[in-house]
mmCIF file of C-alpha atoms in Angstrom:
data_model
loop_
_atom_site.group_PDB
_atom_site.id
_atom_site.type_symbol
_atom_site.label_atom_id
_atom_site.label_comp_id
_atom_site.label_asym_id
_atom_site.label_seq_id
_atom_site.Cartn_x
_atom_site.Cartn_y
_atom_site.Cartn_z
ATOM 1 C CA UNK E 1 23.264 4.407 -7.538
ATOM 2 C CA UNK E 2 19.881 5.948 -9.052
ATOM 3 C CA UNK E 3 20.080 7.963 -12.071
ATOM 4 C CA UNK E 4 17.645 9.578 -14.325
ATOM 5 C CA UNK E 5 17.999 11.070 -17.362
ATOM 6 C CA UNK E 6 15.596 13.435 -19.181
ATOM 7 C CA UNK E 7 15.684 13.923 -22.990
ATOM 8 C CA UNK E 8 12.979 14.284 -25.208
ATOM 9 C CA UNK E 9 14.967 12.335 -27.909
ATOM 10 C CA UNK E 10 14.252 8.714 -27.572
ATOM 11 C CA UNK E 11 17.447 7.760 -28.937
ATOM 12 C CA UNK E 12 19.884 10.149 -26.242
ATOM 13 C CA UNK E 13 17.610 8.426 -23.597
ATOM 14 C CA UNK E 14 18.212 5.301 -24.516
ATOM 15 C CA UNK E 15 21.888 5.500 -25.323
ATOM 16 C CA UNK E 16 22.372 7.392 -22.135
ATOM 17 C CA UNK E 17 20.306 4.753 -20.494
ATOM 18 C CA UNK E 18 22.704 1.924 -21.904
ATOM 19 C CA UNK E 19 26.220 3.252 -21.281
ATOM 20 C CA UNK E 20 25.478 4.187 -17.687
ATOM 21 C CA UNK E 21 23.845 0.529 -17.052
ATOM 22 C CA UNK E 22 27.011 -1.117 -18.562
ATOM 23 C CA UNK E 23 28.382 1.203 -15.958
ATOM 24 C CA UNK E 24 26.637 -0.332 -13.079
ATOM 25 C CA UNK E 25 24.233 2.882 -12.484
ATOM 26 C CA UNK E 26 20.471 2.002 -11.682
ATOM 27 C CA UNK E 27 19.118 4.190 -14.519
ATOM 28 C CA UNK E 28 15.695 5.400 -15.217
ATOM 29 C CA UNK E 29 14.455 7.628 -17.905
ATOM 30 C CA UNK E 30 11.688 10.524 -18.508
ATOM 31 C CA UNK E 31 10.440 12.108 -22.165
ATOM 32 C CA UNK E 32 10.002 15.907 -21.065
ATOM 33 C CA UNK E 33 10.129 17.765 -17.993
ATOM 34 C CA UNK E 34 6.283 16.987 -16.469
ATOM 35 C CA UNK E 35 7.826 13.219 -15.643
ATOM 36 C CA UNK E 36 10.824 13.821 -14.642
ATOM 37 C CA UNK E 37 9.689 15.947 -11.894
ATOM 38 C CA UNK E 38 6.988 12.853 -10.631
ATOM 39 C CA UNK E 39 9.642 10.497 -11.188
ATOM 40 C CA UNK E 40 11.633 12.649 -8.658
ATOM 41 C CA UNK E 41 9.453 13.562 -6.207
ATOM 42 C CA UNK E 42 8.426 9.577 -5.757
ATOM 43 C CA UNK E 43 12.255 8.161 -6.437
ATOM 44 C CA UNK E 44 15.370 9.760 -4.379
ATOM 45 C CA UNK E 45 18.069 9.719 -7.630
ATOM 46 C CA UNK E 46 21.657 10.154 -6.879
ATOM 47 C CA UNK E 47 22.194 12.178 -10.141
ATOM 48 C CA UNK E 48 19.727 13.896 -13.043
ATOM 49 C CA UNK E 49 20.791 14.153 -16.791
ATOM 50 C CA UNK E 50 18.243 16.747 -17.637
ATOM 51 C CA UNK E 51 18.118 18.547 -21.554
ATOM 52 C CA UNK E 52 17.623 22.141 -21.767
ATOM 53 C CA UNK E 53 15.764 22.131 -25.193
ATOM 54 C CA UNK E 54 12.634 20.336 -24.391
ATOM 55 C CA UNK E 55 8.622 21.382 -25.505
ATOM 56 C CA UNK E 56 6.096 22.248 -22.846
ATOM 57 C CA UNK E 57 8.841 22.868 -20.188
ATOM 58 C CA UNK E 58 12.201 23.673 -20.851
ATOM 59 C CA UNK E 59 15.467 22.411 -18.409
ATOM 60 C CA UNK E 60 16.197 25.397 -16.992
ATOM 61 C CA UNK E 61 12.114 25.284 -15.667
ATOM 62 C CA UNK E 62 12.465 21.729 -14.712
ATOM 63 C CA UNK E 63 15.898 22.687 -12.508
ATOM 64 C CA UNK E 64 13.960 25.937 -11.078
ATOM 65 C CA UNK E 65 10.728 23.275 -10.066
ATOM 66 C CA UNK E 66 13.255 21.170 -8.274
ATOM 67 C CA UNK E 67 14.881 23.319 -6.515
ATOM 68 C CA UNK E 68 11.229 24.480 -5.538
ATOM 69 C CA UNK E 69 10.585 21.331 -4.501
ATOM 70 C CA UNK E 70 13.299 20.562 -2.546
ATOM 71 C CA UNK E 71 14.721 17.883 -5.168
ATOM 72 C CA UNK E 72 18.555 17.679 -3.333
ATOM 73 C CA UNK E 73 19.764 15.033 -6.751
ATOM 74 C CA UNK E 74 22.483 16.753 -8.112
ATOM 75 C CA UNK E 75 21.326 17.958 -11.829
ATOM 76 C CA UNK E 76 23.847 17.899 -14.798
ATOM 77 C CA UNK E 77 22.382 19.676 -17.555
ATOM 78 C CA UNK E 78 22.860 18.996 -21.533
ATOM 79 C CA UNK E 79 21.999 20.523 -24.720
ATOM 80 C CA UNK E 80 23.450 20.829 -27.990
ATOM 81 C CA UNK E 81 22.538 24.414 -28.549
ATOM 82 C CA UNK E 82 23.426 26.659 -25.470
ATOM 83 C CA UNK E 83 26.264 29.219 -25.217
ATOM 84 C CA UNK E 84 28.307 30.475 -22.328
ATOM 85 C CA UNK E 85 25.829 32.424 -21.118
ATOM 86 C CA UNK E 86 23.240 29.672 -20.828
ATOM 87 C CA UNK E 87 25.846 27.376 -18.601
ATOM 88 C CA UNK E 88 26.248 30.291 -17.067
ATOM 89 C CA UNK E 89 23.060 30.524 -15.633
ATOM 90 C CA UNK E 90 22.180 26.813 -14.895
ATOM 91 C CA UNK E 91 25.402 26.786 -12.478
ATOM 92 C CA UNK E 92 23.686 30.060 -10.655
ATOM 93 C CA UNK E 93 20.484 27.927 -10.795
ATOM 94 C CA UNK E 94 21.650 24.890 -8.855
ATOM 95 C CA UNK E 95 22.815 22.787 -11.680
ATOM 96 C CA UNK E 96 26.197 20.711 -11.279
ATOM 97 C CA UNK E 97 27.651 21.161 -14.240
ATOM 98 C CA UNK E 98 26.940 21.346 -17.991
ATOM 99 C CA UNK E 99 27.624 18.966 -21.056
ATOM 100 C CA UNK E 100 27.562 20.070 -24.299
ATOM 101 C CA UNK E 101 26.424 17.417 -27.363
ATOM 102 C CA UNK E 102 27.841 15.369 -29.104
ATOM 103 C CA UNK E 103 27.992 14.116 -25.286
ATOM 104 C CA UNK E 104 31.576 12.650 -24.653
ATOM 105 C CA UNK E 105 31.409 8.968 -22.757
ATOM 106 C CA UNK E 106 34.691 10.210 -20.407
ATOM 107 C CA UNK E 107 32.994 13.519 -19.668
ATOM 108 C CA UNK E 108 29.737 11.990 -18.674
ATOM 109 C CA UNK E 109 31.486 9.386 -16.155
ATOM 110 C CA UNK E 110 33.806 11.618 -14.400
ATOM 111 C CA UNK E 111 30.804 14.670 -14.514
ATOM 112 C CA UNK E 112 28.788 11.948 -13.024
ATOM 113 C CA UNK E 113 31.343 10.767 -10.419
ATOM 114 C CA UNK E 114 32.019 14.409 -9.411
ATOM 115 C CA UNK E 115 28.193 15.117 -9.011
ATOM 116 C CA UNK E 116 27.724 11.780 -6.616
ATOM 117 C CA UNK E 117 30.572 12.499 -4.868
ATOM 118 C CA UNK E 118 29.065 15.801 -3.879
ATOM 119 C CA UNK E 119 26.144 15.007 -3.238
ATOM 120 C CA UNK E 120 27.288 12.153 -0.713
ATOM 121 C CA UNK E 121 29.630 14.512 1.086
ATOM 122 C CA UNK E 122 26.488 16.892 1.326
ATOM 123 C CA UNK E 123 24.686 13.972 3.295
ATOM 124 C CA UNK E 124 27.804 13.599 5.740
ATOM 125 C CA UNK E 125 27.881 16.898 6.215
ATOM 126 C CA UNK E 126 24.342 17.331 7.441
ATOM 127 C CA UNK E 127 24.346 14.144 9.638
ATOM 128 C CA UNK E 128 27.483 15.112 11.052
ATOM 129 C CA UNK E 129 26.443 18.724 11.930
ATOM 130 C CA UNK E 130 23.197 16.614 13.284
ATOM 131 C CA UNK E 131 25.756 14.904 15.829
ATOM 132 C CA UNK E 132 27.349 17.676 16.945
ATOM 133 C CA UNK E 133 24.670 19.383 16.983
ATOM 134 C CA UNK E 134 21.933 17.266 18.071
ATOM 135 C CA UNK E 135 18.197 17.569 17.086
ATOM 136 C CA UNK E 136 16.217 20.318 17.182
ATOM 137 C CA UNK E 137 14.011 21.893 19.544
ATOM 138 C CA UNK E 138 10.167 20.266 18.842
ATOM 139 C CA UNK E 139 7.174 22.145 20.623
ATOM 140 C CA UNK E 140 4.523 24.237 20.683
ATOM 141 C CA UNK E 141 3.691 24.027 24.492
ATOM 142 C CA UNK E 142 3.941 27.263 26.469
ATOM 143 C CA UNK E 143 6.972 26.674 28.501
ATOM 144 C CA UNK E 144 8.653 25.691 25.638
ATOM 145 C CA UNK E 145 7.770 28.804 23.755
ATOM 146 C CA UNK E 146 8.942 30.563 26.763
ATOM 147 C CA UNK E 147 12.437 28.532 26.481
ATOM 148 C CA UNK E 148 12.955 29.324 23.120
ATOM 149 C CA UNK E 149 11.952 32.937 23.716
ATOM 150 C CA UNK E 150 14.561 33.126 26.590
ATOM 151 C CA UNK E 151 17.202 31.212 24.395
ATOM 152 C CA UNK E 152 16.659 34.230 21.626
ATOM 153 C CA UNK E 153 17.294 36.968 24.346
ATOM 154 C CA UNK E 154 20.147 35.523 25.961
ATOM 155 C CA UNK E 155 22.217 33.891 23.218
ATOM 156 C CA UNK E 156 23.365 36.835 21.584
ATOM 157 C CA UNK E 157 25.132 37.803 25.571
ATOM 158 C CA UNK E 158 27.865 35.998 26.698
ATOM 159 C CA UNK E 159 26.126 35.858 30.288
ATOM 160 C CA UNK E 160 26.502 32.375 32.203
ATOM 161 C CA UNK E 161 23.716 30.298 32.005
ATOM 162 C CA UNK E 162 22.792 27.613 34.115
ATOM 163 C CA UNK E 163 20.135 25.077 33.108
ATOM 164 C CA UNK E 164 17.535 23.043 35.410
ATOM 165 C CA UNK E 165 15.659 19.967 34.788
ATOM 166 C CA UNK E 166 15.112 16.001 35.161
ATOM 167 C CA UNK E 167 16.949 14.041 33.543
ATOM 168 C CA UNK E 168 15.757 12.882 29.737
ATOM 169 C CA UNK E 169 14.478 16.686 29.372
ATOM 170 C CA UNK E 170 16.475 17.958 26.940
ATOM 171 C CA UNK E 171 19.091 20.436 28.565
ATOM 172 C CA UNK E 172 21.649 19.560 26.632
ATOM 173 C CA UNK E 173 19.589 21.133 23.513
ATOM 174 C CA UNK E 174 18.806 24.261 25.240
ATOM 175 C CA UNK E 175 22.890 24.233 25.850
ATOM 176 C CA UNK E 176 23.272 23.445 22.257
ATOM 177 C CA UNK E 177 20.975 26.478 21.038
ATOM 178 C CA UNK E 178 22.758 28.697 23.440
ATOM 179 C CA UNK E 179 26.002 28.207 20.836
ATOM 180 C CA UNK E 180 24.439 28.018 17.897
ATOM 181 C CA UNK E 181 22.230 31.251 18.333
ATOM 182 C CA UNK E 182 25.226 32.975 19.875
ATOM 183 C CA UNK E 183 28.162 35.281 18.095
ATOM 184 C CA UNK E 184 30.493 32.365 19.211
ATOM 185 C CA UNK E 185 28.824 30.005 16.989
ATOM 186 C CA UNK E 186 31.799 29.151 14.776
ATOM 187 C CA UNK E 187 33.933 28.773 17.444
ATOM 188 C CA UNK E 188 34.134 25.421 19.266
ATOM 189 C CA UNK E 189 31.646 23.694 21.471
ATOM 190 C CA UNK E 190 33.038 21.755 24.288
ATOM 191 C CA UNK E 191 30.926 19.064 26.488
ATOM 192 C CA UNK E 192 32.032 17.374 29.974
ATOM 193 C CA UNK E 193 29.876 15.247 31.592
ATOM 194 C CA UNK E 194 30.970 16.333 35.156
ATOM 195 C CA UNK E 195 29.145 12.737 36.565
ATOM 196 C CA UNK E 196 30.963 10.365 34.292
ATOM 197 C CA UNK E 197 34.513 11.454 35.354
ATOM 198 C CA UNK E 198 36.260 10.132 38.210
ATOM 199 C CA UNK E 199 36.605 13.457 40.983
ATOM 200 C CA UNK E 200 40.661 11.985 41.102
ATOM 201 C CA UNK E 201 40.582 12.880 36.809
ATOM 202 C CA UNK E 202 38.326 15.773 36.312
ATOM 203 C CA UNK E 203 41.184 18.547 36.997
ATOM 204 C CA UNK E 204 42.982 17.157 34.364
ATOM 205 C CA UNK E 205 39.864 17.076 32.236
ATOM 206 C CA UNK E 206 38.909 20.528 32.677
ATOM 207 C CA UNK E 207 42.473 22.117 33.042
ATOM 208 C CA UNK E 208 44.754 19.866 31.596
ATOM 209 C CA UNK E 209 48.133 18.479 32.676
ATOM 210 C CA UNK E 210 51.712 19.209 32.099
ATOM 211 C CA UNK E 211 53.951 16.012 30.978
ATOM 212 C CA UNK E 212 54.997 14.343 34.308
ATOM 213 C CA UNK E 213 52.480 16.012 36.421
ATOM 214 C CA UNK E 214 51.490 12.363 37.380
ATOM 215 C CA UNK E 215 52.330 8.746 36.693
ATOM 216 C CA UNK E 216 50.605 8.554 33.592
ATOM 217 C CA UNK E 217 51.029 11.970 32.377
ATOM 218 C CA UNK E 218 53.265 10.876 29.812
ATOM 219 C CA UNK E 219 52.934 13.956 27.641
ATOM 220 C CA UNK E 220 51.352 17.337 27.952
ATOM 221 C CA UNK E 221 47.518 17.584 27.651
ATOM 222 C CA UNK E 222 45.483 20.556 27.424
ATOM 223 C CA UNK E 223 42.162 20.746 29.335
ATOM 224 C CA UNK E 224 38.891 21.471 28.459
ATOM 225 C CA UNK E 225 38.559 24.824 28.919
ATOM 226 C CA UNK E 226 41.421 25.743 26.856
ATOM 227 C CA UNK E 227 39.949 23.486 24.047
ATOM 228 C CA UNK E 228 36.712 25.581 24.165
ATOM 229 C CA UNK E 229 38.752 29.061 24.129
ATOM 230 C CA UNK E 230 36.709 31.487 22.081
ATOM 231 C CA UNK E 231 33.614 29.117 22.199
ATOM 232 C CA UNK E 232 31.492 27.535 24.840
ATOM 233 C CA UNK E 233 32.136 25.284 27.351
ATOM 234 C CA UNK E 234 28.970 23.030 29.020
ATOM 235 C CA UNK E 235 29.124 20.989 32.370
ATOM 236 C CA UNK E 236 26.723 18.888 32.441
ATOM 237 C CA UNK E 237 25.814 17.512 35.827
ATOM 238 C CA UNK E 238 27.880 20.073 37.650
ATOM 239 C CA UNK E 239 25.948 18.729 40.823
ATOM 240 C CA UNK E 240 28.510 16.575 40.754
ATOM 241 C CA UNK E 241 31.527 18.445 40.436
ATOM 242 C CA UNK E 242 33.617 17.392 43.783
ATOM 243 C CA UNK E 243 34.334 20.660 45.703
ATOM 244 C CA UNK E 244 38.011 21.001 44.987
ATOM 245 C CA UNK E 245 37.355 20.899 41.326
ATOM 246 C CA UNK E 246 34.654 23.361 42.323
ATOM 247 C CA UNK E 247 37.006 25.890 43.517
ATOM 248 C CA UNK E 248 39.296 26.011 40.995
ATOM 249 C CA UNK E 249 36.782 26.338 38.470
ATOM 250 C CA UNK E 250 35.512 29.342 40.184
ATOM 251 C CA UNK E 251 38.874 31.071 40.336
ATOM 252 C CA UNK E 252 38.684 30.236 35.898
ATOM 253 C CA UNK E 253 35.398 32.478 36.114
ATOM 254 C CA UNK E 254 36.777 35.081 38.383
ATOM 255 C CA UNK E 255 40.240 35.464 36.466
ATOM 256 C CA UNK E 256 39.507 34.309 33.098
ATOM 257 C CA UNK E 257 43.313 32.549 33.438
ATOM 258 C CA UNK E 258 43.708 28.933 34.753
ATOM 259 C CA UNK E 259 47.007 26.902 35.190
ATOM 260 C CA UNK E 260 47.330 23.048 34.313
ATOM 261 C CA UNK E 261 48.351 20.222 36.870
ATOM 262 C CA UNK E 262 51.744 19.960 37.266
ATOM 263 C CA UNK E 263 52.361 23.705 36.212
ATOM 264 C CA UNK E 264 52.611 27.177 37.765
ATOM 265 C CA UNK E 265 52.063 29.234 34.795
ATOM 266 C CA UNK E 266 49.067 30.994 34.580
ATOM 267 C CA UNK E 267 47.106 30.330 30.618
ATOM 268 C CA UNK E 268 44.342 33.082 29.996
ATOM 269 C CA UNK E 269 40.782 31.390 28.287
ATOM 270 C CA UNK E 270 37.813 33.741 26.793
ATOM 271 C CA UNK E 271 35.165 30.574 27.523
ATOM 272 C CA UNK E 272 31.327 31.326 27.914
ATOM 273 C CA UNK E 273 30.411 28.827 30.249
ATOM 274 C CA UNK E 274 26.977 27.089 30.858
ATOM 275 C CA UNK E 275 26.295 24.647 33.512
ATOM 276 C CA UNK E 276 23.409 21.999 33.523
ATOM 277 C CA UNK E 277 22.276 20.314 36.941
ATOM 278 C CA UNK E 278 19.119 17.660 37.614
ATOM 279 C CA UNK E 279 19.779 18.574 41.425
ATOM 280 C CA UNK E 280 18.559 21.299 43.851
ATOM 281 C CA UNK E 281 21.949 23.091 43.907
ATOM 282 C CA UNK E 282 20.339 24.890 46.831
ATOM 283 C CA UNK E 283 19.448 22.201 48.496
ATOM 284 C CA UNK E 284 23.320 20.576 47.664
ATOM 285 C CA UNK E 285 24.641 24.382 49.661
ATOM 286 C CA UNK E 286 22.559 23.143 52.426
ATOM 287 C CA UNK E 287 24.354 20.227 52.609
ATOM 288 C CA UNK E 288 27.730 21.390 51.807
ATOM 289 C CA UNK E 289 28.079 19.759 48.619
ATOM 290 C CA UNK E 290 28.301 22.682 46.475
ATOM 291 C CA UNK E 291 29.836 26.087 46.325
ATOM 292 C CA UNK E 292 27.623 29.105 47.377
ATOM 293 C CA UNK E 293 29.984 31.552 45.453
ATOM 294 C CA UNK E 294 30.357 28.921 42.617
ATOM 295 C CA UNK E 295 26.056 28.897 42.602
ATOM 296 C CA UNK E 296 25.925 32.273 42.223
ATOM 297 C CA UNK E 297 28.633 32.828 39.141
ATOM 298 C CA UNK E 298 26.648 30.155 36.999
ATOM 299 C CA UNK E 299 23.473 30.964 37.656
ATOM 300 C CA UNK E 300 23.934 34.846 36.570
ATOM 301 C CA UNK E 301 20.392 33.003 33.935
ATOM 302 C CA UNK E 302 18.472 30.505 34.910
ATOM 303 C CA UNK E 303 16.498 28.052 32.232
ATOM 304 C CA UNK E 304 13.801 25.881 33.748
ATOM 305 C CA UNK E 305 13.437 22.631 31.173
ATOM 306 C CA UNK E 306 9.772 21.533 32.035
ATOM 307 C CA UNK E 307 9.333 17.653 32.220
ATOM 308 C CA UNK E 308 7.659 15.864 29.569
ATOM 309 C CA UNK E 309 4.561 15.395 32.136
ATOM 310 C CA UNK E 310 4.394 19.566 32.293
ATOM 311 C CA UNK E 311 4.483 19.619 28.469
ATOM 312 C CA UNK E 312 2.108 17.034 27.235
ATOM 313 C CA UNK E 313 0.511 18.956 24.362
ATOM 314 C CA UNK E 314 3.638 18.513 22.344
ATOM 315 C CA UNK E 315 3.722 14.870 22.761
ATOM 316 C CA UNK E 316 1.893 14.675 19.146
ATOM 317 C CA UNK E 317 4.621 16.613 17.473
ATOM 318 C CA UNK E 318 7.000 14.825 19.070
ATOM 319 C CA UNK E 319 6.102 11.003 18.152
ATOM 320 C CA UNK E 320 5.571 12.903 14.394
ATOM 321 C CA UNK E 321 9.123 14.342 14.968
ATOM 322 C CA UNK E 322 10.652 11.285 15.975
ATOM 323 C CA UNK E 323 8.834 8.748 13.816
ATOM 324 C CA UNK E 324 10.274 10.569 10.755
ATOM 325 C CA UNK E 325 13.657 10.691 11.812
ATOM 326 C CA UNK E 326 13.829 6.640 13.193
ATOM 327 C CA UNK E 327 12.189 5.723 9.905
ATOM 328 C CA UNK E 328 14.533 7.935 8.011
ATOM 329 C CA UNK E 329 17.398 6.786 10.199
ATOM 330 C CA UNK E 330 16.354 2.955 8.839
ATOM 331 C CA UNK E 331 15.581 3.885 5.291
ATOM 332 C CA UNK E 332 11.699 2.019 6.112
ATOM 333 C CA UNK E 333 8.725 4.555 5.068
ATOM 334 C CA UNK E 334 7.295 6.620 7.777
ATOM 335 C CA UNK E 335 4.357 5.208 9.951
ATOM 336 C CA UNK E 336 1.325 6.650 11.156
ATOM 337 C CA UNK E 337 0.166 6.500 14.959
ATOM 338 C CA UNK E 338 -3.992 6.400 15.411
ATOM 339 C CA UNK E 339 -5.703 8.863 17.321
ATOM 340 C CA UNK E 340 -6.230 6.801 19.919
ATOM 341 C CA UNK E 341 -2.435 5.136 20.447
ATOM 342 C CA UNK E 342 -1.341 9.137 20.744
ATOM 343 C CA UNK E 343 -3.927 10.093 23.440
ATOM 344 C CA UNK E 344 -2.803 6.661 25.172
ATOM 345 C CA UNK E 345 0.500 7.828 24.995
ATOM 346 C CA UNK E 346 -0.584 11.554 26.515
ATOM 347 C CA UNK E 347 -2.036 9.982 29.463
ATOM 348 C CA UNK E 348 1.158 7.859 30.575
ATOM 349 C CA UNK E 349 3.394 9.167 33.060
ATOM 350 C CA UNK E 350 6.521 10.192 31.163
ATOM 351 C CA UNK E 351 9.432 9.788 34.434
ATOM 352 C CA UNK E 352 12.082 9.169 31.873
ATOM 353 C CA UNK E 353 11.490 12.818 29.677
ATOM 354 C CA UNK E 354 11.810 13.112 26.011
ATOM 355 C CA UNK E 355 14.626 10.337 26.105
ATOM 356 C CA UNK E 356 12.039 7.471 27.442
ATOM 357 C CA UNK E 357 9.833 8.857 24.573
ATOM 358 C CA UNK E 358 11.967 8.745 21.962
ATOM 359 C CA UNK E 359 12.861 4.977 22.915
ATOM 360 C CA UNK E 360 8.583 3.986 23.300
ATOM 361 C CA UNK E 361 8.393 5.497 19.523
ATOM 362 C CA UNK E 362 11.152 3.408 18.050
ATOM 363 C CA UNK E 363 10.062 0.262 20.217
ATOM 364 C CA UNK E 364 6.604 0.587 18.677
ATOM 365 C CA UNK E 365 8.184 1.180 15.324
ATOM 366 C CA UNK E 366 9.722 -1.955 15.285
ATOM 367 C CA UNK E 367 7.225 -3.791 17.053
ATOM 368 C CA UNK E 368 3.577 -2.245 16.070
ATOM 369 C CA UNK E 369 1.275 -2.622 13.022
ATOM 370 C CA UNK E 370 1.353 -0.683 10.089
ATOM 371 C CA UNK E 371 -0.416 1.675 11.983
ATOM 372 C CA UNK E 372 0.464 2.035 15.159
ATOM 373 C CA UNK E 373 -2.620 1.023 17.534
ATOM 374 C CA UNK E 374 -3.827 1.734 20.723
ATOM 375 C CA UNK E 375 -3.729 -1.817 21.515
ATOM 376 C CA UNK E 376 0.028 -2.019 20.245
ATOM 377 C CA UNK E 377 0.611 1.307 23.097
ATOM 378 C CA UNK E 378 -1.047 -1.403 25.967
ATOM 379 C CA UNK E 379 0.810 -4.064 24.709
ATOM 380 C CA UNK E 380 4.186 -2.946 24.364
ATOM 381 C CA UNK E 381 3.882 0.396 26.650
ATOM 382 C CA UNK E 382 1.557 0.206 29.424
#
């Protein structure tokens, strides 16, 4: 782990410096506040020792610049002159703790194990909620200014939505931002891929089962509607719902109550529901693959995803976009795409979306020159 500590008294610096290396910490040092802030806007540090009493800029300035910086290290401060009230307002300015000199060897090790311990749980934290949440929205296009606009207006309602587009598009953010924007946010989010399950299994996915409903009901299960009661419930590909499972989901809608498999009893959900389909759904009543009624109850909003083809101008904030996060993803520093590879990239027919996109980026990433080149786009894209 990375550590720096900032003291303008050589000797702290250096004792600091030669406990926490017997420790097994990777420990740098900086003489006054001015340093300490290059040092940590070049070097991503674990942990920051930082004195309070320091000429030309004092700790509690150096905490305030990174903070302004968005410097996420956590920050112990020390000094052998503050009071209450100065600990006091280091804590409300971001710092970790405080240490007092003479500085204790016990307190620094188990302030410092505290501090790294936080700040790794904040990391989990934010690539979990990443997971669940999936990436963000990237474009500047106008039909994607129009989805986001729609998004904003129908969020806040707890209208059905149902979602349109190829696949690779990105419905399942526009699903996602439905949630998050909504006043069900905190309450769970619930996906079923309606085309991966077996039609003989997807009752007992979406309703649940009672304990000997079947052979290998061997205890009671509860669907996925009641899992999302209170929150949000997607089906994806729910062109491929088969038509019994189609009816009963209907009579969820219409009732707001659904039974399980195996059991009479009627269970009341509060679920927002929002469907996503890459088929004609009109086209599938034609045909008699889908419920007219069932059409109409999703479909009270309809979102249009545009293809990556009808979107183009974001194609350059989206190989930024993605760039960033594979490189960050792989701890390698971020690399650059010329001019040219970019507008090679624009003029390729994208049949695969946003998803065939993302996997050209990190293909050239791994494969390309420092800078990506045009002739790197016909070699390993074209």
């Amino acid at each position: 782990m990375k550590i720096l500590v900032v003291d303008d008294e050589r000797a702290i610096r250096n004792s600091m410096k030669d406990i926490l290396t017997d420790e097994g910490y990777d420990v740098d040092v900086a003489e006054d506040g001015n340093i300490a802030l290059e040092m940590a806007s070049k070097e991503k540090y674990n942990a920051i020792f930082c004195d309070i009493k320091m000429p030309n800029m004092d700790g509690i300035e150096v905490l305030e610049k990174f903070n302004q910086e968005g410097i996420e290290s956590a920050v112990i401060m020390i000094s052998g002159h503050a009071d209450i009230d100065t600990a006091v307002e280091c804590i409300k300015k971001g710092a970790f703790d405080f240490i007092q000199k003479p500085l204790d060897l016990n307190r620094i090790l188990i302030t410092l194990k505290n501090a790294t311990d936080k700040v790794s749980l904040v990391k989990e934290t934010k690539a979990l909620k990443k997971k669940v949440y999936g990436q963000q929205m990237i474009g500047e296009s106008a039909p994607i200014v129009h989805i986001k606009e729609m998004i904003e207006r129908v969020a806040p309602t707890d209208a059905r939505v149902l979602i349109t587009g190829s696949n690779g598009s990105g419905k399942e953010l526009v699903a996602r931002s439905l949630h998050q924007q909504s006043a069900r946010s905190s309450m769970p989010y619930v996906e079923v891929n309606c085309a991966a399950i077996p039609s003989e299994l997807i009752e007992s996915e979406l309703f649940g089962h009672e304990k000997g409903a079947f052979t290998s009901a061997i205890k009671q299960h509860k669907g996925k509607f009641e899992q999302a009661d209170g929150g949000t419930l997607f089906l994806d590909e729910i062109g491929d719902m088969s038509l019994p499972a189609q009816a009963k989901v209907l009579r969820v809608l219409q009732e707001k109550k659904l039974s399980r498999v195996g059991s009479d009893k009627d269970i009341e959900v509060d679920v927002r529901v929002i469907a996503a389909t890459n088929k004609d759904l009109k086209k599938e009543i034609e045909l008699g693959n889908f419920r007219e009624d069932l059409y109409h109850r999703l479909s009270v909003i309809v979102i249009k995803v545009p293809s990556l083809d009808e979107r183009k101008d974001d194609i350059p904030l989206l190989i930024s976009y993605f760039s960033e996060q594979i490189c960050g993803e792989t701890g390698k520093p971020v690399r650059k795409f010329a001019d040219a590879a970019i507008k090679a990239l624009q003029e390729k027919s994208w049949t695969g979306n946003i998803r065939e996109l993302r996997n050209v980026v990190e293909r050239l990433l791994i494969l390309g020159d420092d800078v990506i080149s045009v002739q790197n786009v016909k070699d390993y894209v074209l």
